[in-house]
Amino acid sequence: MTAYIGLGSNLENPPEQVQKAFQALDQLPATECVKHSGLFLTHPVGPQDQPDFINAVVKLETGLAPEQLLDELQRIEQTHLRVRKAEQWAPRTLDLDLLLYGQQQIATARLRVPHPRMTGRAFVLYPLAEVAPLDLRIPGYGTLGDLLQRVPSDGVQRL
């Protein structure tokens, strides 16, 4: 199954955190990292009194079920010393989001796919466009190309 993973970091050398995450994703069981985007410098969502983020997207081919993949993503976050805080949009060493899992729509207590906030976030859509075709259908939302036309690239800088 093709899956797309969003990566973000704004603590502890973010470019290095993301590069190491690329390697960790490629080592997941029954999974191959097909392609990853470049790195994008973006302003934080929410509180602005934190460092800017480095964001990227990875395209995977995986034999893992969606919740197994989520477990593996959270394990990678933990190895990067991710601290989950009650406050949303807190600074983090590494954030890995399962954006898309094939054309599936998933809504469980633990997982929502497509990622519920991805369609309005330039820091997700612009890196996604580097690893996916513009006619990629985002289930329930339209094509990647259509979404990109509605989201300004303000504050998103490719490194």
Short mmCIF file of C-alpha atoms in Angstrom, two decimals, residues 44-109:
data_model
loop_
_atom_site.label_atom_id
_atom_site.label_comp_id
_atom_site.label_asym_id
_atom_site.label_seq_id
_atom_site.Cartn_x
_atom_site.Cartn_y
_atom_site.Cartn_z
CA PRO A 44 4.86 27.38 13.49
CA VAL A 45 1.11 26.89 13.63
CA GLY A 46 -0.33 28.16 16.88
CA PRO A 47 1.98 29.87 19.39
CA GLN A 48 4.60 31.91 17.54
CA ASP A 49 7.05 32.03 20.48
CA GLN A 50 8.85 28.92 19.28
CA PRO A 51 11.40 28.15 16.55
CA ASP A 52 10.40 27.69 12.91
CA PHE A 53 9.83 24.14 11.70
CA ILE A 54 11.53 21.95 9.17
CA ASN A 55 8.88 19.96 7.27
CA ALA A 56 9.00 17.21 4.66
CA VAL A 57 6.89 14.36 3.26
CA VAL A 58 7.86 10.75 2.57
CA LYS A 59 6.19 8.34 0.15
CA LEU A 60 6.24 4.75 1.44
CA GLU A 61 5.25 1.39 0.05
CA THR A 62 4.24 -0.68 3.04
CA GLY A 63 2.77 -4.01 3.96
CA LEU A 64 1.91 -2.72 7.42
CA ALA A 65 -1.73 -2.16 8.33
CA PRO A 66 -2.62 1.47 9.11
CA GLU A 67 -2.56 1.14 12.91
CA GLN A 68 0.65 -0.93 12.76
CA LEU A 69 2.22 1.87 10.72
CA LEU A 70 0.96 4.41 13.29
CA ASP A 71 2.60 2.34 16.07
CA GLU A 72 5.90 2.37 14.16
CA LEU A 73 5.68 6.13 13.57
CA GLN A 74 5.14 6.74 17.27
CA ARG A 75 8.05 4.43 18.11
CA ILE A 76 10.32 6.51 15.83
CA GLU A 77 9.08 9.70 17.50
CA GLN A 78 9.97 8.21 20.89
CA THR A 79 13.49 7.34 19.75
CA HIS A 80 13.83 11.01 18.81
CA LEU A 81 12.78 11.91 22.37
CA ARG A 82 9.40 13.32 21.33
CA VAL A 83 7.56 14.66 24.36
CA ARG A 84 3.78 14.77 23.95
CA LYS A 85 2.33 17.71 25.82
CA ALA A 86 -1.29 18.51 26.57
CA GLU A 87 -0.99 21.77 24.64
CA GLN A 88 -1.55 21.48 20.92
CA TRP A 89 1.13 22.83 18.55
CA ALA A 90 3.91 22.64 21.13
CA PRO A 91 7.56 22.55 20.00
CA ARG A 92 8.81 19.05 19.22
CA THR A 93 11.90 17.12 18.23
CA LEU A 94 9.95 15.06 15.70
CA ASP A 95 6.35 14.79 14.58
CA LEU A 96 5.31 12.04 12.15
CA ASP A 97 1.78 12.12 10.74
CA LEU A 98 0.16 9.45 8.60
CA LEU A 99 -1.34 11.69 5.92
CA LEU A 100 -2.68 9.15 3.42
CA TYR A 101 -2.96 5.37 3.28
CA GLY A 102 -3.86 4.46 -0.28
CA GLN A 103 -7.32 5.82 -0.98
CA GLN A 104 -8.65 4.68 2.37
CA GLN A 105 -10.70 6.83 4.69
CA ILE A 106 -10.10 5.76 8.27
CA ALA A 107 -11.79 7.09 11.40
CA THR A 108 -10.94 5.21 14.58
CA ALA A 109 -10.29 6.34 18.13
#
